[in-house]
Short mmCIF file of C-alpha atoms in Angstrom, two decimals:
data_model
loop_
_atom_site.label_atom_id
_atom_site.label_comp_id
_atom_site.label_asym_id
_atom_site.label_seq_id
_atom_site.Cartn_x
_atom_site.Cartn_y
_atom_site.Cartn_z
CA UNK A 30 0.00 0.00 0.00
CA UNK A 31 1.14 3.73 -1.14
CA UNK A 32 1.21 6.19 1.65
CA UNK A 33 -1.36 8.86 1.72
CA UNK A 34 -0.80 12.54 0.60
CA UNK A 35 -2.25 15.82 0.72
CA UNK A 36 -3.10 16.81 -3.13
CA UNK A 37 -4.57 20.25 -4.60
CA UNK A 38 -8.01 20.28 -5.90
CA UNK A 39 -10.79 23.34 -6.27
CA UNK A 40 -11.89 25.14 -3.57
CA UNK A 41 -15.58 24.39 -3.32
CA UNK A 42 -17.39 25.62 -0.64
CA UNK A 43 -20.63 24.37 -1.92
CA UNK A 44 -19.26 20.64 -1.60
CA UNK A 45 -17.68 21.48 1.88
CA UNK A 46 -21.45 21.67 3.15
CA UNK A 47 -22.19 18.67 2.00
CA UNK A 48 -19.47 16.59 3.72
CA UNK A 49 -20.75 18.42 6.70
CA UNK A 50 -24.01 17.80 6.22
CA UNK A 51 -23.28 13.99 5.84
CA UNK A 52 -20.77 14.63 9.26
CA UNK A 53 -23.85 15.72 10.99
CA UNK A 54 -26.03 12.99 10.12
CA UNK A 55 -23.75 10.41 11.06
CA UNK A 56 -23.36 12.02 14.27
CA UNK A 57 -27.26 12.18 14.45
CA UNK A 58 -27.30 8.55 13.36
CA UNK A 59 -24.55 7.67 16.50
CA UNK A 60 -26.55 9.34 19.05
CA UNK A 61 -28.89 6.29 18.66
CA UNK A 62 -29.14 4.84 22.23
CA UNK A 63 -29.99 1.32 20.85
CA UNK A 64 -26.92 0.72 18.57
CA UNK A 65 -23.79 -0.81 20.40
CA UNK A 66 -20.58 1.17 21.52
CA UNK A 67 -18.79 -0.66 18.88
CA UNK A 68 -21.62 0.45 15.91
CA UNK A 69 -21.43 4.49 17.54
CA UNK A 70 -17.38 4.63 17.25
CA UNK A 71 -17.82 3.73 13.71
CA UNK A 72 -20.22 6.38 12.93
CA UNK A 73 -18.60 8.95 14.90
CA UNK A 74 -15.44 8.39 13.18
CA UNK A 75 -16.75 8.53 10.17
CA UNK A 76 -18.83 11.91 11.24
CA UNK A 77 -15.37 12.71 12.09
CA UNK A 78 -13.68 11.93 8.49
CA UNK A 79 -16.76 13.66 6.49
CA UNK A 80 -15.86 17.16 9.04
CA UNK A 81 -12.11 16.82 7.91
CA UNK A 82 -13.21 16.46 3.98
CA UNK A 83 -15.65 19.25 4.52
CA UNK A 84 -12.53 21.83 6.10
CA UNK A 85 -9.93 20.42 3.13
CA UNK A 86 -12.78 21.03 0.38
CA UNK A 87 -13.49 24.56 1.86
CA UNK A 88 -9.49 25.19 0.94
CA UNK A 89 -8.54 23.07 -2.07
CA UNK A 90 -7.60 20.14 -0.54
CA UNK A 91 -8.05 16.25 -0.64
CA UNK A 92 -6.31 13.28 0.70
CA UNK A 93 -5.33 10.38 -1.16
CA UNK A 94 -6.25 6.78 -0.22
CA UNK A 95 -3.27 5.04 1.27
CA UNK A 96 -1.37 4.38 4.39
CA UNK A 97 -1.88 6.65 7.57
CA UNK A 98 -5.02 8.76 5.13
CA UNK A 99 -7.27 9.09 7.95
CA UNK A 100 -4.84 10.34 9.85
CA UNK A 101 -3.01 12.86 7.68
CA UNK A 102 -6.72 14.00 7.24
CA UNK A 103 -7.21 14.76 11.15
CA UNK A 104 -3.93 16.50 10.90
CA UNK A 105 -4.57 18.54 7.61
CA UNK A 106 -8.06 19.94 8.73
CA UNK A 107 -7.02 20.34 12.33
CA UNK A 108 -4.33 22.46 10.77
CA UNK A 109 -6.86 24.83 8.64
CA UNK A 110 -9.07 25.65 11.51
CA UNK A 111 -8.62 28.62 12.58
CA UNK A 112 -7.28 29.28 16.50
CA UNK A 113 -4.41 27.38 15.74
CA UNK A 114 -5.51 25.38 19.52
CA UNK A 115 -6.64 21.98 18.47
CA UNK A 116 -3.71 19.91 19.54
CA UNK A 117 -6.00 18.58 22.19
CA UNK A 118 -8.91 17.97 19.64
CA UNK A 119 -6.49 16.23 17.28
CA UNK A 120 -5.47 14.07 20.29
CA UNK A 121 -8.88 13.52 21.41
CA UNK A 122 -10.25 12.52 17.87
CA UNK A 123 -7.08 10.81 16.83
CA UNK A 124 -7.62 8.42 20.19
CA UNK A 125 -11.43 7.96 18.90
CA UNK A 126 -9.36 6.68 15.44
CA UNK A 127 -8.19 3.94 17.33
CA UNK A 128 -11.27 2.58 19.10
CA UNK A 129 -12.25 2.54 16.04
CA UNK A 130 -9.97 0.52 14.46
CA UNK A 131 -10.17 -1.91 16.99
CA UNK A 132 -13.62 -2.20 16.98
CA UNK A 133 -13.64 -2.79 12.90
CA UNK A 134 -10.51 -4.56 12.54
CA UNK A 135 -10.15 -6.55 16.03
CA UNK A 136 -13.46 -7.41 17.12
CA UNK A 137 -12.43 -5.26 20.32
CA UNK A 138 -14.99 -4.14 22.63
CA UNK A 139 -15.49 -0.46 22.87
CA UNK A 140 -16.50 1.29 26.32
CA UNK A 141 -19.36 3.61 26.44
CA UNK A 142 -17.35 6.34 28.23
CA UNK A 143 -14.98 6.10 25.06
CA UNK A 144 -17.97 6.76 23.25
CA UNK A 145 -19.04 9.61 25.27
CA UNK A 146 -15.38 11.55 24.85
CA UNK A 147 -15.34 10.53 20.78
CA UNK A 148 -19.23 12.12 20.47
CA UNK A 149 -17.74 15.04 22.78
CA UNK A 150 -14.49 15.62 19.89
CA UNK A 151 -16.58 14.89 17.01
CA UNK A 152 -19.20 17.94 18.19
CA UNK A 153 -16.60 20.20 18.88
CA UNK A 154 -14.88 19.32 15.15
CA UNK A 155 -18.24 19.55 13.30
CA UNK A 156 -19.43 22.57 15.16
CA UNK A 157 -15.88 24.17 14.39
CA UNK A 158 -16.60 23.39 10.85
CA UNK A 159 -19.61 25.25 10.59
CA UNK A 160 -17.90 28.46 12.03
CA UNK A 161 -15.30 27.48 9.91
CA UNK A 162 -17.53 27.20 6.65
CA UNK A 163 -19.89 30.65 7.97
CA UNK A 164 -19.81 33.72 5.63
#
């Protein structure tokens, strides 16, 4: 497998929305008290992922599929909001990234308290989109 990397494309602000849109309603969609812990981490990560592609569309940018992708995208659109404070976001959502991983790709079990701080990272990210994205 390649590595990941951070390419140009068009600004498009009009796409950014959607990707936050769709970051929204998989948040909605993980705030379903019925699903398991393992079934919200998924969605909240990818809530998380569809916030980063909304922040890198909003300023011409797009990661490639490879090695280490999801997180060069945490990094990127961590980097482009504006602050310049989200080291402990980054850490927070990058930690989520993990549970996440185990729970697809090692059957691991995922606590709800993990689930409570991802949903608490993955609000703060999409809600710092929207300012982000706000005329």
């Amino acid at each position: 497998m390649t590595d990941a990397r951070i390419e140009k494309v068009y600004e498009d602000k009009v796409r950014a929305r959607e990707f936050l849109a769709q970051a929204q309603r998989f948040l909605n969609d993980a705030n379903t008290t019925t699903l398991s812990s393992e079934s919200q981490a998924v969605l909240l990560h990818n809530a998380t992922m569809a916030a980063c592609d909304a922040v890198l569309q909003a300023v011409g940018l797009r990661v490639t599929a490879g090695y280490r992708a999801h997180v060069i995208r945490l990094e990127a659109a961590c980097a482009e909001l504006p602050g310049g404070d989200t080291e402990e976001l980054l850490e927070s959502l990058d930690a989520s990234r993990e549970r996440r991983n185990e729970a697809s790709y090692a059957a691991g079990i995922v606590s709800r308290a993990s689930v409570t701080e991802a949903r608490e990272a993955t609000t703060e990210l999409i809600e710092l989109t929207r300012q982000f994205l706000s005329p």
